[in-house]
Short mmCIF file of C-alpha atoms in Angstrom, two decimals:
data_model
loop_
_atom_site.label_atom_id
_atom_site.label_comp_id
_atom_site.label_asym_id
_atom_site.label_seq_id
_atom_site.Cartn_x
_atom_site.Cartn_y
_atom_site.Cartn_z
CA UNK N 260 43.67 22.95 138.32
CA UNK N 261 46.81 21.44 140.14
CA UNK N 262 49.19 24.07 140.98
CA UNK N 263 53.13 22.70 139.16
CA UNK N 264 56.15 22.88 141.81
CA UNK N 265 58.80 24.44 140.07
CA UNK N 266 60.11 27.89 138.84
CA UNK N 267 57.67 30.65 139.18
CA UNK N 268 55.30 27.85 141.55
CA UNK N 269 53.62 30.57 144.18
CA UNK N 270 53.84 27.78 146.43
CA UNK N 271 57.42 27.68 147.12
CA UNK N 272 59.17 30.05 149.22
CA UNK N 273 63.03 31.40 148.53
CA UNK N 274 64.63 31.53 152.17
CA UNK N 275 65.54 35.36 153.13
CA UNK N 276 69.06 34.19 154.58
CA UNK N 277 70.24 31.70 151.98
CA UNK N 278 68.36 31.88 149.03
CA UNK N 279 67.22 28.24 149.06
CA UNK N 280 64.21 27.48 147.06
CA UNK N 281 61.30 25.29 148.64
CA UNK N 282 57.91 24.23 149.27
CA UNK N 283 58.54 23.39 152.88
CA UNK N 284 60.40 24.26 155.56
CA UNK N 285 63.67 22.79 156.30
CA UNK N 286 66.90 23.58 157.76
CA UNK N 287 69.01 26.94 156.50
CA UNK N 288 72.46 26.47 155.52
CA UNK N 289 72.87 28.84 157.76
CA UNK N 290 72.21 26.41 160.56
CA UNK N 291 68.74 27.46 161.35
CA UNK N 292 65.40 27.24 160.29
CA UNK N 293 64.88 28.89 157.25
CA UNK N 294 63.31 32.03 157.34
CA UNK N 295 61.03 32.66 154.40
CA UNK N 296 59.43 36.14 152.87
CA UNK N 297 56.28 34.93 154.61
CA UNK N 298 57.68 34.73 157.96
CA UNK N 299 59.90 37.25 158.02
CA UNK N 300 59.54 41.01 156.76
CA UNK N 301 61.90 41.74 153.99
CA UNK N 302 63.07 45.44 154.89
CA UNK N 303 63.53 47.21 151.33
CA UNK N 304 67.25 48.62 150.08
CA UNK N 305 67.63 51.77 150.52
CA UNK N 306 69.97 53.00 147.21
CA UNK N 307 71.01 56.59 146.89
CA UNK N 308 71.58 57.77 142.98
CA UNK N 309 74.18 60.91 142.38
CA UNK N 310 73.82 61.90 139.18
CA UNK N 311 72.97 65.42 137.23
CA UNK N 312 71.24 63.74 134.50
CA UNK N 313 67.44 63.03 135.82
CA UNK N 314 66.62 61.11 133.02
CA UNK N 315 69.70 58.27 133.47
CA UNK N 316 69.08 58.43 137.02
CA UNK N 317 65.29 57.82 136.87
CA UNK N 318 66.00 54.74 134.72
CA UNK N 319 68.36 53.07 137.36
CA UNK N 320 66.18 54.15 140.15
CA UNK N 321 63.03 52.40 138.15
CA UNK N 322 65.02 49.15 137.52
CA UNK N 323 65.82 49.09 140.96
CA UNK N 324 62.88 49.82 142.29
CA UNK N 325 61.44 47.11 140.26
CA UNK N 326 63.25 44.69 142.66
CA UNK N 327 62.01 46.31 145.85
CA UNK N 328 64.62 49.02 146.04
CA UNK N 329 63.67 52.42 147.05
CA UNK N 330 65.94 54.75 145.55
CA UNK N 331 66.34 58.55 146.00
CA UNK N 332 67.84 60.76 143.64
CA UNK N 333 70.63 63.25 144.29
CA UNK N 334 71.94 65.71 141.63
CA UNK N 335 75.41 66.62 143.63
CA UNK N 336 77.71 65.95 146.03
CA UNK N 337 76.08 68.57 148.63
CA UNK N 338 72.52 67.59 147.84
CA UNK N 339 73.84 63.55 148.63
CA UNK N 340 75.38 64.41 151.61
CA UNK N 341 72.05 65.72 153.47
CA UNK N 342 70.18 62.58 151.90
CA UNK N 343 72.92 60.44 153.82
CA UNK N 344 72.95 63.09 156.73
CA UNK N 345 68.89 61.78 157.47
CA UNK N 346 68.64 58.14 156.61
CA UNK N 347 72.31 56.22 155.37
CA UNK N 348 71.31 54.44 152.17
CA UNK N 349 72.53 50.77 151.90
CA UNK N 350 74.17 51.50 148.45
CA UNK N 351 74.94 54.58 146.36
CA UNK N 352 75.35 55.21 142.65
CA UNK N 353 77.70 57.74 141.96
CA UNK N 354 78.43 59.84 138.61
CA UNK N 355 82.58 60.24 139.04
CA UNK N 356 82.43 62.35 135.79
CA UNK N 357 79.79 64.74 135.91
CA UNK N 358 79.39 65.00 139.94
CA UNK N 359 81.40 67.84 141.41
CA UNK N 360 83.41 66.76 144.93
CA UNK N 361 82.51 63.38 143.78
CA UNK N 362 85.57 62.33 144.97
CA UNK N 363 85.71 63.85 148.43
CA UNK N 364 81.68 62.39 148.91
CA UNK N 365 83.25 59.27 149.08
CA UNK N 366 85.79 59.89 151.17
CA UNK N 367 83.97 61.37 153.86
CA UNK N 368 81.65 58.86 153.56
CA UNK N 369 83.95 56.28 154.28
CA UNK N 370 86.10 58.27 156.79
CA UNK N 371 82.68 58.57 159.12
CA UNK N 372 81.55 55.39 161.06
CA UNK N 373 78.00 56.19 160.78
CA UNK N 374 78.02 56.12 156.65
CA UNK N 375 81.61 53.62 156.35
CA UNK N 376 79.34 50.57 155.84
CA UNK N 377 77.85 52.10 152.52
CA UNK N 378 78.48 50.58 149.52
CA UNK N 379 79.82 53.01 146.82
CA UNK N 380 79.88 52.07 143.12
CA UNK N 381 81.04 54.85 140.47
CA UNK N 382 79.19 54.16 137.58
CA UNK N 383 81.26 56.38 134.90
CA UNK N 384 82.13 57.23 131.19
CA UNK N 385 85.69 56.93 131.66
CA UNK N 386 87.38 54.13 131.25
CA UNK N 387 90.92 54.98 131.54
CA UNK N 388 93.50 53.17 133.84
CA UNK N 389 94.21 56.34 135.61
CA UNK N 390 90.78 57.33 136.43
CA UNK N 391 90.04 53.99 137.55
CA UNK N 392 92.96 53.95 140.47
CA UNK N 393 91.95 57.31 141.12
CA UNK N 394 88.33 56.54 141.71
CA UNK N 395 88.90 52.95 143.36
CA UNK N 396 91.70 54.65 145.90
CA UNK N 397 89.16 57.25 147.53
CA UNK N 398 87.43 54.50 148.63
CA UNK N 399 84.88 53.16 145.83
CA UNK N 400 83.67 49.50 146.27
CA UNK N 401 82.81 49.01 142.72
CA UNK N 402 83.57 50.53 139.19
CA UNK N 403 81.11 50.16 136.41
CA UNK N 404 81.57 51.90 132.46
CA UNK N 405 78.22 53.68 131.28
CA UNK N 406 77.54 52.08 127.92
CA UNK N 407 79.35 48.96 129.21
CA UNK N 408 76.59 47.54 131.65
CA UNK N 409 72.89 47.34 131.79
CA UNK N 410 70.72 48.75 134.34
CA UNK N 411 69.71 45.57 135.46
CA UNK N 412 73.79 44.11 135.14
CA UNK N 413 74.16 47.26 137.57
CA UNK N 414 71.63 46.38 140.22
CA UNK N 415 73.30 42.71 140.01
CA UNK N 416 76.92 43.47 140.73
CA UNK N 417 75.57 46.32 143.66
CA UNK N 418 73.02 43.55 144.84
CA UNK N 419 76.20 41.15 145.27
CA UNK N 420 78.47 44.07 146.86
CA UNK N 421 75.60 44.35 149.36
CA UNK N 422 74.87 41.51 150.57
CA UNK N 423 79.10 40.80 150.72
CA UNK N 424 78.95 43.82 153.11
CA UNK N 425 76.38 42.24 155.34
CA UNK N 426 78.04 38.86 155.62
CA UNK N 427 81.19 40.67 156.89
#
């Protein structure tokens, strides 16, 4: 049986630095070669989940870790900050409602050079403007409503925010 090119074919390869699709290689638009899973090692995303609720955050850590995340699971601000303290995540999850200190977790994050390249995203109940500037002024890259996005909509727009981060 004659294997189809197209969507899904295990013959074609998705390029690590561009996300080109292709059977072959062929230059990057990058410039280069392209670099494909099978020739280079994709090093997993590291993601960091603050959240007192076990159950929500095991359901976000199992979508992403579906798509070759490995998340870790933090029920506070002190608990999150010796998780960062031994190996910086490349994004973090964070409960601005429920999460005592939330607020100064991220500043301190973002105020030392070893953890400032950490993308934050406040996934939260609130919705009010107030909260919002508040929570996007101590240094939050992203703001998400519970109830509002899906887990998967979630690992999308931090997905995005990440790789951003690394192009900068």
């Amino acid at each position: 049986m004659a294997a189809t090119r197209g969507r899904g074919c295990p013959t074609r390869r998705t390029c690590v630095r561009c996300s080109t699709r292709s059977d072959r290689a062929w230059p990057c638009r990058s410039g280069s070669r392209c670099a494909t899973s099978s020739s280079v090692p994709a090093r997993k995303r590291q993601l960091l989940i603050v959240d007192p609720d076990a159950t929500f955050a095991g359901i976000y850590a199992r979508r992403f870790e579906a798509a070759r995340w490995v998340a870790r699971l933090a029920p506070d601000a002190k608990e999150a900050r010796k998780l960062v303290a031994k190996k910086a995540p490349d994004a973090m999850l964070l409960d601005a409602d429920t999460v005592p200190e939330a607020f100064a977790l991220v500043r301190a994050l973002k105020e030392d050079p070893t953890s400032s390249g950490i993308v934050v995203v406040a996934l939260t109940a609130r919705g009010d403007r107030e909260h919002v500037r508040e929570t996007l002024a101590c240094g939050t890259d992203g703001y998400l409503l519970k109830g509002h996005v899906t887990p998967t909509e979630t690992r999308a727009h931090v997905e995005r925010l990440v790789k951003e981060r690394v192009r900068m």
